Structures are given as C-alpha cells and as structure tokens.
Coordinates of C-alpha atoms in Angstrom, one line a residue:
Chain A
X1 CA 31.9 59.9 38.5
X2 CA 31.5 59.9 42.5
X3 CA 31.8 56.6 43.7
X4 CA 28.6 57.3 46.2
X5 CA 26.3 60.0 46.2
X6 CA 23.6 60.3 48.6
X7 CA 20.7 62.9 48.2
X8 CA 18.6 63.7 51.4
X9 CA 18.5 60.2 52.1
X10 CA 16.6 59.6 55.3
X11 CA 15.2 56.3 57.2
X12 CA 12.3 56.9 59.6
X13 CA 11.2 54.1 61.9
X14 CA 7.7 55.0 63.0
X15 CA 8.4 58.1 65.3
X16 CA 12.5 57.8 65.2
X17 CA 14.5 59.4 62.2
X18 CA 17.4 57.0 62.1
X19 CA 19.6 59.3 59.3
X20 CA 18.2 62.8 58.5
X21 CA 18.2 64.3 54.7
X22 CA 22.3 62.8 54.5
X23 CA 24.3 64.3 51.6
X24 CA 27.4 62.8 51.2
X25 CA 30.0 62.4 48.3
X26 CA 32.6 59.8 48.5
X27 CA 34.5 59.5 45.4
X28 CA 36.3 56.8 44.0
X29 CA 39.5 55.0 45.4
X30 CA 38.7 56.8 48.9
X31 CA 38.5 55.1 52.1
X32 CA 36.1 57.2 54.1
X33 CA 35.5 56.1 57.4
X34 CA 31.9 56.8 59.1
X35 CA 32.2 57.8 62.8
X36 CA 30.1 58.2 65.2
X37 CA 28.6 57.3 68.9
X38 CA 26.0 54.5 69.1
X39 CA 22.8 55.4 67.5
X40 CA 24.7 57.8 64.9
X41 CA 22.6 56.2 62.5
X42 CA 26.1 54.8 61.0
X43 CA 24.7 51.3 60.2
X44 CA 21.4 52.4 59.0
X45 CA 23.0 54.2 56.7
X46 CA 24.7 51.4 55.4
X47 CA 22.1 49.0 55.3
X48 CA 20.3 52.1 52.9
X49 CA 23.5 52.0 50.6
X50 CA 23.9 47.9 50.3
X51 CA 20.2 47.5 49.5
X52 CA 19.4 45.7 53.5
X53 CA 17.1 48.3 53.7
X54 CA 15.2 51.1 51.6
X55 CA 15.0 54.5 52.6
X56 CA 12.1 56.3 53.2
X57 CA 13.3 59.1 51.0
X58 CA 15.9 60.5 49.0
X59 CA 18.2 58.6 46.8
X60 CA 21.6 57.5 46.4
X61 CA 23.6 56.7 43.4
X62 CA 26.6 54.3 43.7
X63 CA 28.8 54.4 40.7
X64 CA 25.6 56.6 39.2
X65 CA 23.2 53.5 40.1
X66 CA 20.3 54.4 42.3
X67 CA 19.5 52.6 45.1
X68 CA 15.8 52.8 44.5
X69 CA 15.5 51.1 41.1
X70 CA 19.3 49.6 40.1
X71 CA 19.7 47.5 43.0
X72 CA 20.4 44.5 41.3
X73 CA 23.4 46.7 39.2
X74 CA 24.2 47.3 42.8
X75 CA 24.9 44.5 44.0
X76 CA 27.2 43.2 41.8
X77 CA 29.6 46.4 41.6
X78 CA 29.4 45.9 45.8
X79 CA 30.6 43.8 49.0
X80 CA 30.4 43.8 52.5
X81 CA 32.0 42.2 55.3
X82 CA 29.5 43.0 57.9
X83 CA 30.0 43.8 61.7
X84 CA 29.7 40.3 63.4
X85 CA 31.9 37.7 61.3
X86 CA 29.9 36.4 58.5
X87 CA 31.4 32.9 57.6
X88 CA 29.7 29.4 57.2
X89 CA 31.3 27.7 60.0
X90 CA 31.3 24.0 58.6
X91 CA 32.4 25.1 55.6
X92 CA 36.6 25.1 55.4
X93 CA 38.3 28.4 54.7
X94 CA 38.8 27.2 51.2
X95 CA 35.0 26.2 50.4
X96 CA 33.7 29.7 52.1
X97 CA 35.8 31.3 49.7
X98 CA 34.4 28.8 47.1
X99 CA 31.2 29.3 48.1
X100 CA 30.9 33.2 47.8
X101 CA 32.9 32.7 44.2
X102 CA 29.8 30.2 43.3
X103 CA 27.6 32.8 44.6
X104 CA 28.5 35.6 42.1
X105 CA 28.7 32.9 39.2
X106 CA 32.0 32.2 38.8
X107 CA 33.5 29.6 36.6
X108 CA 35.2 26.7 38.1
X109 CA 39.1 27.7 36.8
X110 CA 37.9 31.4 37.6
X111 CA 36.9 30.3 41.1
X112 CA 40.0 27.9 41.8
X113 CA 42.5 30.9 41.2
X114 CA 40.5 33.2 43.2
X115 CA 40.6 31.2 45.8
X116 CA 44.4 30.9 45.5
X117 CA 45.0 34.7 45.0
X118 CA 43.0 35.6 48.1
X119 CA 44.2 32.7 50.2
X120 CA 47.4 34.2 49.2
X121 CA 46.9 37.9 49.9
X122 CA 45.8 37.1 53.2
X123 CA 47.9 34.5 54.4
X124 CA 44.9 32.1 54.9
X125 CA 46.8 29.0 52.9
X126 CA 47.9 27.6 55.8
X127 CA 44.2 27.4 57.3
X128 CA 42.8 26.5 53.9
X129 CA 41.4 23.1 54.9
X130 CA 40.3 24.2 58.5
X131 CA 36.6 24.6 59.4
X132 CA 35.5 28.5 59.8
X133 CA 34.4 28.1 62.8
X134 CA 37.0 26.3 64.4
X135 CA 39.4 29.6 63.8
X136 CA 40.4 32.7 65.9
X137 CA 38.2 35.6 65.7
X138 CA 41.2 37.5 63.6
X139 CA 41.4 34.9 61.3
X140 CA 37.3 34.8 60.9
X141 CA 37.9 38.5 60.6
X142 CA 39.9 37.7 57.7
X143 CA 38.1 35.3 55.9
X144 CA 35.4 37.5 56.5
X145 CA 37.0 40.4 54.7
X146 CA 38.8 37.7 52.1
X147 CA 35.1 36.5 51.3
X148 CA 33.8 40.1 50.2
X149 CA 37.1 40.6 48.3
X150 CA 36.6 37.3 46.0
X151 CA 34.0 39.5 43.6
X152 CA 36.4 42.0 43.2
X153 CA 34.0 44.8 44.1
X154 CA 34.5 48.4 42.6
X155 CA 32.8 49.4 46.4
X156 CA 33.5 47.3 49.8
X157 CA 31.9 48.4 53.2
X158 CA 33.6 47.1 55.9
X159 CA 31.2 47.2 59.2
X160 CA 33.6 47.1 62.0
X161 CA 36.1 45.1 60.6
X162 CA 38.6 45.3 64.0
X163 CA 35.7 44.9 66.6
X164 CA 37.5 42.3 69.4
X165 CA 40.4 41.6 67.8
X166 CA 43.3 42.1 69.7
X167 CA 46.3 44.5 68.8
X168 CA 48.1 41.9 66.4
X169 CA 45.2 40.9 65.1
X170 CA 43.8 44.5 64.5
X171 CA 47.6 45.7 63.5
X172 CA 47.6 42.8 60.8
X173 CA 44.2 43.8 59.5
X174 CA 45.1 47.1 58.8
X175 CA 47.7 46.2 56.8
X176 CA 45.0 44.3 54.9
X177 CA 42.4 47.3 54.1
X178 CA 45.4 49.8 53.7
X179 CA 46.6 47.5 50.9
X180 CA 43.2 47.9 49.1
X181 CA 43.3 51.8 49.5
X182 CA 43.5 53.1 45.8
X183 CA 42.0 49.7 44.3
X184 CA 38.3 50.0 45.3
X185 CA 36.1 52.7 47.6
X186 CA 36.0 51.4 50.9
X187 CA 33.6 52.9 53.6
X188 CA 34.9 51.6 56.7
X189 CA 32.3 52.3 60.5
X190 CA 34.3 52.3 63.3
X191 CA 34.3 53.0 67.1
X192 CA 38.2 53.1 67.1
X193 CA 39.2 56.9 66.3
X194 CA 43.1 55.8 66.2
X195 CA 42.0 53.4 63.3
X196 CA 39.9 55.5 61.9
X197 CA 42.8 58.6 62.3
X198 CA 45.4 55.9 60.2
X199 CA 43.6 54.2 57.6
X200 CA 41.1 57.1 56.4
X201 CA 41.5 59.4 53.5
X202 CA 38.4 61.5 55.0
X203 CA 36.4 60.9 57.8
X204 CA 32.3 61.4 58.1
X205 CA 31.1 62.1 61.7
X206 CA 27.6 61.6 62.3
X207 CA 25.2 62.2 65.6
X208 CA 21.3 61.2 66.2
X209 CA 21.1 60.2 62.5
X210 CA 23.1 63.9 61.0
X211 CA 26.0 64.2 59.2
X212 CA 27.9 66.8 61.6
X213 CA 31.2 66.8 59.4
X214 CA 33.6 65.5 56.9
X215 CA 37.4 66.0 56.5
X216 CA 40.7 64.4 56.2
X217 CA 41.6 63.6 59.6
X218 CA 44.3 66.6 59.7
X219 CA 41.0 68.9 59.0
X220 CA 38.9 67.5 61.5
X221 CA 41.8 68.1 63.9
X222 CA 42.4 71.7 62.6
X223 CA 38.3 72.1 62.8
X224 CA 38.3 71.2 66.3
X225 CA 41.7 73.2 67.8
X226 CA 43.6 70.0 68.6
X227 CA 46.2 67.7 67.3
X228 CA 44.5 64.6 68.9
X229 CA 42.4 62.9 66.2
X230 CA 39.8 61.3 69.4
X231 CA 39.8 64.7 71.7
X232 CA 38.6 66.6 68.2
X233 CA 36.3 63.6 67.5
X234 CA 34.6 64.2 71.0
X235 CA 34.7 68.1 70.4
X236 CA 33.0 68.3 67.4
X237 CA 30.0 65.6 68.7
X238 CA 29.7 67.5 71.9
X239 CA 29.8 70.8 70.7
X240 CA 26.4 69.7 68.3
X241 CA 24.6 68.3 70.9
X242 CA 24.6 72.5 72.8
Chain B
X1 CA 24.9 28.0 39.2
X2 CA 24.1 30.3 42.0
X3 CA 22.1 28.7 44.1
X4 CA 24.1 25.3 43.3
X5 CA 26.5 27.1 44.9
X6 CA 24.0 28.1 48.1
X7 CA 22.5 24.6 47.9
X8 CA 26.0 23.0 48.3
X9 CA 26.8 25.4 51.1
X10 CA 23.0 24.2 53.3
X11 CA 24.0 20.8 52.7
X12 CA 27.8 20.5 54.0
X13 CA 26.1 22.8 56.9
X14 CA 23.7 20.2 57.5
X15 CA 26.0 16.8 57.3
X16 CA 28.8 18.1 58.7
X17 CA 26.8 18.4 61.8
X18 CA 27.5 15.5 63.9
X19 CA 24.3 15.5 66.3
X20 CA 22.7 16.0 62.8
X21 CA 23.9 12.4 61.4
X22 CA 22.7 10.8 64.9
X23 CA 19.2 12.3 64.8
X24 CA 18.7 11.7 61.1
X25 CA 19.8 8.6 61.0
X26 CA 20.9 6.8 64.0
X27 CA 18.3 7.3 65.8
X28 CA 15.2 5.7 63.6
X29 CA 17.8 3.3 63.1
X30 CA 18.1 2.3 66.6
X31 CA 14.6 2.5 66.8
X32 CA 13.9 0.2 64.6
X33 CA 16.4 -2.5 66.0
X34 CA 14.6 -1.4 69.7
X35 CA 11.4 -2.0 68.2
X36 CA 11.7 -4.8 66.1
X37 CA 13.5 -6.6 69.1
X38 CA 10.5 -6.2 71.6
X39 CA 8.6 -7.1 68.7
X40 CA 10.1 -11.0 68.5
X41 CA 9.7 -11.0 72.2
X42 CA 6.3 -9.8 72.6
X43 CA 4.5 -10.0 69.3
X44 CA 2.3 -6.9 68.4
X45 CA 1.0 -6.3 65.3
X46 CA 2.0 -2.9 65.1
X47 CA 5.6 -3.3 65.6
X48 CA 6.1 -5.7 62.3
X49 CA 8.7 -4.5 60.2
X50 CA 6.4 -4.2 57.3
X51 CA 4.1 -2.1 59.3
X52 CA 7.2 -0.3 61.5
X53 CA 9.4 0.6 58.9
X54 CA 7.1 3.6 57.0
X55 CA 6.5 4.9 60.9
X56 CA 10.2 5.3 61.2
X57 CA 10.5 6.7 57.8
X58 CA 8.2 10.2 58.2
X59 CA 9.0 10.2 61.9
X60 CA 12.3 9.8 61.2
X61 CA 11.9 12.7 58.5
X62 CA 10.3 14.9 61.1
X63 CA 13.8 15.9 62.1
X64 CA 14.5 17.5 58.9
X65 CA 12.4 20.2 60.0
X66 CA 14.6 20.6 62.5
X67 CA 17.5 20.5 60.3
X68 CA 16.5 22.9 58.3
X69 CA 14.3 25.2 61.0
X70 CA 18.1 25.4 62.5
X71 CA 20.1 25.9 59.5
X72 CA 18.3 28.9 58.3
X73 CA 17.5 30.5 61.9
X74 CA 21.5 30.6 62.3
X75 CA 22.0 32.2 59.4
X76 CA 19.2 35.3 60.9
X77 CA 21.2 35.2 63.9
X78 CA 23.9 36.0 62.4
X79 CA 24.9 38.2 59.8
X80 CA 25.8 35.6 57.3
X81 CA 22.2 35.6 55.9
X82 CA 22.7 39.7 55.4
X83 CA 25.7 39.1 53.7
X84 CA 24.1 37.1 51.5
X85 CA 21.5 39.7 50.9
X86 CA 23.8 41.7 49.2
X87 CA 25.1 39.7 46.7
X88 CA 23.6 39.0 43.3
X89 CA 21.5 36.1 45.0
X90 CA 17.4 36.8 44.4
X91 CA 14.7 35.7 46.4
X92 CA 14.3 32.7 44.5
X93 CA 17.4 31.9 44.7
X94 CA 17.3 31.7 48.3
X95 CA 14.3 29.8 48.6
X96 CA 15.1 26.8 46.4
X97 CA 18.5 26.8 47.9
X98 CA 16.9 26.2 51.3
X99 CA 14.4 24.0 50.3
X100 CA 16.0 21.6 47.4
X101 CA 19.5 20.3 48.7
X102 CA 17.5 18.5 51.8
X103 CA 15.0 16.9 50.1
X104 CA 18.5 14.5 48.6
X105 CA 18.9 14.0 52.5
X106 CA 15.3 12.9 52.8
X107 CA 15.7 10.7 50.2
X108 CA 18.9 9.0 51.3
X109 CA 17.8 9.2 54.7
X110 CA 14.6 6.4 53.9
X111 CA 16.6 4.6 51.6
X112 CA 19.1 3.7 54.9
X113 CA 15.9 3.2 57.1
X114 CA 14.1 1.0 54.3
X115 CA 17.4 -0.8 53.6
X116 CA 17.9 -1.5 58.2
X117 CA 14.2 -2.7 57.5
X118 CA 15.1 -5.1 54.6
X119 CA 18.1 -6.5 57.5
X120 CA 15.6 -7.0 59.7
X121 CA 13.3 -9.0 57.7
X122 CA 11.2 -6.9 55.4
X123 CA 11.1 -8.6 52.2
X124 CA 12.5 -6.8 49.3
X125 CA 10.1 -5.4 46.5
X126 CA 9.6 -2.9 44.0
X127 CA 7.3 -1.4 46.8
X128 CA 10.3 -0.5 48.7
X129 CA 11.3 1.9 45.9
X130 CA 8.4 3.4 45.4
X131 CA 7.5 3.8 48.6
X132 CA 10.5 6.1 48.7
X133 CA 9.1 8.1 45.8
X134 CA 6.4 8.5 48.2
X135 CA 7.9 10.2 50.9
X136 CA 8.9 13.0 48.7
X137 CA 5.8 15.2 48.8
X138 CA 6.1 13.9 52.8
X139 CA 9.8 15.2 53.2
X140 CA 8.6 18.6 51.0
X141 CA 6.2 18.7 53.8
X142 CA 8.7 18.8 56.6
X143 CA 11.3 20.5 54.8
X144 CA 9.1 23.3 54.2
X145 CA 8.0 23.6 57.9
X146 CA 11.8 23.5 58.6
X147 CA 11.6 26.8 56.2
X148 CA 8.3 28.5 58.0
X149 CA 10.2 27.8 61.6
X150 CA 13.7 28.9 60.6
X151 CA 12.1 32.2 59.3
X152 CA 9.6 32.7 62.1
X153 CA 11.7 31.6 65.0
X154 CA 15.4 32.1 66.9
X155 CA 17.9 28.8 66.7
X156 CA 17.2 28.2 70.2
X157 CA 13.6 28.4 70.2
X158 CA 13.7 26.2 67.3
X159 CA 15.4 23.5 69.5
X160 CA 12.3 23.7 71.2
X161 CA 9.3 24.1 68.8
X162 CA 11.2 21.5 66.0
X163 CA 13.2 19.8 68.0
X164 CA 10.9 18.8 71.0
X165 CA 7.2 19.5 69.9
X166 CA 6.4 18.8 66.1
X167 CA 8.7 15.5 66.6
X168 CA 6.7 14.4 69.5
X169 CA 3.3 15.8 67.6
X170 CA 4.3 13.2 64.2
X171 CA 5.1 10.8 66.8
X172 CA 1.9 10.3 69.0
X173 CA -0.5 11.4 66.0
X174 CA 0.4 9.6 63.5
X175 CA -0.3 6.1 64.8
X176 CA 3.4 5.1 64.6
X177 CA 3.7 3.5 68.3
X178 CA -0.4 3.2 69.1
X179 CA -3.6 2.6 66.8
X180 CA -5.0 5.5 67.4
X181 CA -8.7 4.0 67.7
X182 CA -7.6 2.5 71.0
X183 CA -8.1 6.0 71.9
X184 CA -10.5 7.3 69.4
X185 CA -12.6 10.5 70.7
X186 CA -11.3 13.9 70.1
X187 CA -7.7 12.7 69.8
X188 CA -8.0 10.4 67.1
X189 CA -10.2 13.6 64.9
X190 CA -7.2 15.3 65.9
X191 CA -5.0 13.4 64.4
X192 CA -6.8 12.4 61.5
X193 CA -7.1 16.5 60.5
X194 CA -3.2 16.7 60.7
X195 CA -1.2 15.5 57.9
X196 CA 1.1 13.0 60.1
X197 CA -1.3 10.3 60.4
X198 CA -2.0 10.4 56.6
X199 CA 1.8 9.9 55.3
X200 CA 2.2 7.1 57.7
X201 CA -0.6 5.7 56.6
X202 CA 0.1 6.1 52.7
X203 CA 3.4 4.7 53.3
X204 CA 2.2 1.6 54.7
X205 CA -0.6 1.2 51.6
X206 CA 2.7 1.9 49.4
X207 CA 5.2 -0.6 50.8
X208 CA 1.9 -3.4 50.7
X209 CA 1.8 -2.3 47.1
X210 CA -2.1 -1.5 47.9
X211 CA -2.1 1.7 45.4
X212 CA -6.1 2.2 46.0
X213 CA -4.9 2.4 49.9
X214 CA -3.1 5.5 49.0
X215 CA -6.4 7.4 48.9
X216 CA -7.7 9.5 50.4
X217 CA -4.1 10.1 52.7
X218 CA -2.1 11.2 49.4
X219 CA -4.3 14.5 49.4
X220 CA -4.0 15.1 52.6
X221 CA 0.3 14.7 52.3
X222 CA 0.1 17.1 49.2
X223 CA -2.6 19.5 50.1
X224 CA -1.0 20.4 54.1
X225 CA 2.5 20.4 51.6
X226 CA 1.9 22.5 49.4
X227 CA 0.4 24.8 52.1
X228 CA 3.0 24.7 54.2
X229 CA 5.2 25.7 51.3
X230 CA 3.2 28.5 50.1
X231 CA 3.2 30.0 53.5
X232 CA 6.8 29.3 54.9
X233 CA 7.6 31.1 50.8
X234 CA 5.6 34.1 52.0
X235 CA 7.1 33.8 55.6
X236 CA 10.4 34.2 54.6
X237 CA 10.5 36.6 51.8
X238 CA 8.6 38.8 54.7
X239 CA 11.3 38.4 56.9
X240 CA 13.6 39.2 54.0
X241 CA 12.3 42.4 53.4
X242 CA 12.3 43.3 57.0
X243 CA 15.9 42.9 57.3

C-alpha cells in the first residue's frame, strides 16, 4: 500500500487555483521532499493532506484513508512539525513533550518513557527542565520535531524544518530526519535545494499550484542536463513557465 | 484524558505568566488595601469592605478575559494552535480545554480577594462562600468573552480591546467606584442593559446573605453568559474551520 495517494486534488480560493488536479504517489518509508518557489502551492498542499484544510476536489488516501471522510483515522497514523516552531513556551521541554503524549492519550508510564526516549534521541535531556521559549531557535526546532515524533506516526510532514537555523544547527538536524528515513514517510517542504539534494529519496517540484516533476535527485539532475541539484531545480521551473 | 492534557497545558500558560499573577491578583488586591485606606480616612459608603469586596471580585475577574482572549489569540498566531489541529483532539475537545481550566483560576482568584477582604475587616460568614459559588456563572461570563476575543482578534489587539476597554467598561458600569444614579440618564440604562452592573450587584445581595436581592441580576449574569458562550462556541469553531 502507498503511503499517500493523491487523486486530482485541487484547492481553489475564489478566482486563484492554489494546487491544480495533483497526482502524486509517495510510498512508504520514503522521504520525499516538496520543492518549489513561493506560491508553488507546497503548503496548501499540505494543509489538504493533514486535514488544515479540505480540498475543493479530488481525494487523497493516506495509508488508504481518505481525506474526505477518514480524517479522524488520519490523524492519528499522522504528525507535523509545522513551518514556524510550534512549542508552548511556558511549558518546559519536558512537559511539551508531556503534553503532546497527553494529547494522543497516553498512559502515564507510556508517556514518562516517551519522554525519556525522545529527550534521548535528540539530546534534549540536558534542557529538559528549561522553558520552550527561553531556548535557541535550533533547539525549538528540535523540540518541535521531538514533539511530532512522541505519537510515533506512520506519516510525519516536516514544513521547513531548517528555516533560520544556522549551519550547526541545520547540520545537526539533518542528522535527526536522516535517522527517521526508513522508520516512517516523511514529506519534507523546503526552500534549501542542497537539503533537499541530501536528505530526499525523491523530490516533487511544483510551480503556480502544478506538479512539474518527480525523481530521485540524480534524475532530476539527469532531466535537466546538469550535475548541480539547484541549477537543474531552476531549469526545470523556468523552462515550465515558456 | 485529552483535553486534561490541553486543560493542564492553558493553565501552566496562564500562571506561569508573571504580568498575569499581578493583574489577577495583585492588583484588586492592592485595590482593595487603596480603597479601604481612603475609606477610614474619608468615610464613603461605597468603599465599605462589605460593599467593596464583590466590586473587586467581577472587576478583578474582568482580566480573565484578558487571560484567556490572549492565551488562545497566541496560539492563532502561531502555528501551535494548527499543530494541534492535527492531532486526535476534536472540537470539543478544544473548547472545554479553553474554557474549563480558568474557571479554577476564577475561583481561587475571589477566594484570595474575599480572604484580603476578611483582613481588612469583613466579617467571616457562610456568605463568603457562597458568594464565591456566585461568581461562577460571572467568571463563565468573562471567561467566555476571553474565548469570543481570542478567536475574533490578534494578541495585540487583544491588549487593547480586553486589556484596556472591557476592564474599563466592568469598571465604570458596574457601579464599583460610583452609584450610578448620581449620574442616572442614559448612562445609568446603559449600564443597567449590560451584565456588569448586575453581577456586582448580585454579589453584594450574596455576601449580605439577602438571597431575594439576587433577583432579578442572577438572569441577567446567566442569560448575557450563556450567550456569550454560545457565540464565542460558534466563533471559534468558525475560525477553526477557516484555518
């Protein structure tokens, strides 16, 4: 079974067609990463897929679960860590983590070893006790990522996940999501092509709300004549605007 | 268990907030030392504890819709309220986890301001406890407001609208600091058609143990509350399923 499936999905706002009839297969244990210039229709089309938004038609099936009438089945096979960091800054690292645990019903001993595993994986321990807000924007980034992890989601969208950070921060990161490749699908957006180029299995480019083309980044680069993963990116969207 | 788990989050958010713990409660109960200190010096009537203290009490839970207006227009801004959107939480869930874990804060918050009373000479009675019981439909009032704002509005325009005008509109219509006959007129049918005047009003009939006093103001406190909570409910699952 495909881990997504999208069938002509589209989203019109009044007179502007956001994504246009997008058919797109990721299957399961792949990071794909979604590319594309501002307005690509990238985070619409995410928003669609996590339920933020419905679409005005088509369908998608995640893990064979529509969108339009399983959402609830959805959401619990799902997680996102969305563009800006989401964390409840008075809350500590630890009672975030807590918090999104309670969230999907967790047991108290279920929820305390989470907690420890994740705190563990990611090296937040020794910020545990900390506020959220008092922290770094890598080590939001983090807890932001840490906080989608804790349901152990068959499905994680990661909007942006390296947006500011600096090249520590971003290089530690992708560590992070290159360690869940093979565990879960991850759909990753990103305006970094290098990123996209190192952590992707396949990459889905996208312009004005179409899908232009999808490839492993070697195929994208053989598509577009070039061994330079962001000359072939910029290629391949210029060439479908003429 | 879920929204126990949302309902613990909106409370650490709101108590962990320092200018929070001022507003809430340092500041009716400095108030009440200011007012109860002109009061020995120049004796009016309307600054006696026993009629003071249920003033302080609903203005001082007029900030709650600030509290909570604040809490929740945060979360919009940011995108910790989408992230929540994607979870297993339902709409209900959201909505009682906003509204329930302040109305504890309400609580505790007149049980300090009745208890600074008691310090400063109002006599202790059963009154004062159920006078407290009173100020729940009150604090589901402001709470609720809190809830229509939050979902309407951006933080910083809440500062303004919550923070500024509904705390000066419970203070000067609800006849905490004046009687409002001195100025009668339009002001005073003003006030008496807003539900601000009414829960001070019921309070004080409460904590005099006057139960028939309670009436007519107790419909007036539940009616404007349980509209408020109706609309702020449609309010925000509208702005739910915009985003």
């Amino acid at each position: 079974m495909d881990a997504i499936k999208t069938v002509e999905l589209t989203k019109k706002y009044k007179d502007v067609t956001a994504v246009y009839g997008l058919n797109l297969t990721v299957r399961q244990g792949e990071l794909l990463s979604l590319l594309g210039v501002n307005g690509a229709g990238k985070t619409t089309t995410i928003k669609m897929l996590t339920g933020l938004t419905r679409p005005t038609s088509g369908d998608a099936y995640l893990l064979g679960k529509s969108i339009l009438t399983e959402s609830a089945a959805i959401k619990v096979m799902i997680a996102v860590s969305p563009q800006e960091t989401a964390v409840a800054p008075n809350l500590t690292v630890g009672e975030n983590l807590e918090l999104m645990a309670g969230i999907h019903g967790f047991p108290q001993t279920q929820t305390r070893d989470k907690v420890a595993e994740l705190c563990d994986r990611f090296g937040l321990g020794e910020v545990a006790n900390k506020r959220a807000g008092k922290l770094s924007g890598g080590w939001q980034r983090r807890l932001s990522i840490a906080m989608a992890l804790i349901s152990d989601p068959q499905i994680l969208f990661l909007d942006e996940p390296t947006l500011g950070l600096d090249v520590l921060a971003r290089s530690d990161l992708w560590d992070m999501i290159r360690a869940l490749k093979g565990s879960m699908t991850v759909i990753l957006t990103t305006h970094y092509m290098e990123e996209a180029e190192a952590l992707s299995d396949r990459v889905a480019i996208m312009k004005s709300g179409r899908l232009l083309l999808t490839g492993t980044p070697a195929e994208i680069k053989r598509h577009a004549g070039t061994d330079k993963f962001d000359e072939a990116f910029v290629r391949i969207v210029k060439e479908a605007a003429q | 268990m879920k929204v126990f788990a949302f309902s613990k989050r909106n409370d650490l958010e709101i108590l962990r907030d320092p200018l929070n713990l001022f507003f809430g409660v340092g500041f009716p109960i400095v108030l009440l030392l200011l007012l109860t200190v002109i009061q020995r010096n120049i004796p009016v009537a309307l600054f006696e504890i026993g009629h003071l203290a249920p003033g302080i009490v609903v203005f001082g839970l007029s900030f709650m819709t600030l509290f909570s207006a604040t809490l929740i227009a945060k979360d919009r801004g940011s995108s910790f309220l989408q992230r929540l959107y994607t979870t297993p939480l339902t709409a209900e869930d959201f909505i009682l986890g906003y509204l329930l874990p302040i109305l504890p804060i309400c609580i505790a918050q007149s049980v300090i301001c009745f208890a600074m009373a008691a310090l400063l000479g109002l006599p202790v009675t059963i009154h004062i406890l159920t006078s407290v019981l009173f100020t729940i439909p009150v604090s589901l009032l402001f709470v609720s407001l809190g809830l229509l704002c939050g979902s309407i509005f951006t933080d910083k325009q809440v500062g303004g609208i919550c923070g500024a005008l509904l705390t000066n509109l419970t203070a000067w219509l609800s006849g905490i600091w004046f009687d409002l006959r001195l100025l009668g007129g339009a002001f005073q049918k003003i006030a008496n058609l807003l539900p601000f005047v009414h829960a001070v009003e019921m309070e004080r009939a409460v904590l005099q143990g006057d139960y028939t006093g309670v009436f007519p103001h107790i419909w007036w406190v539940i009616g404007y509350a349980a509209a408020v909570t109706a609309i702020a409910v449609f309010t925000f699952l509208r702005q739910m399923k915009r985003q």
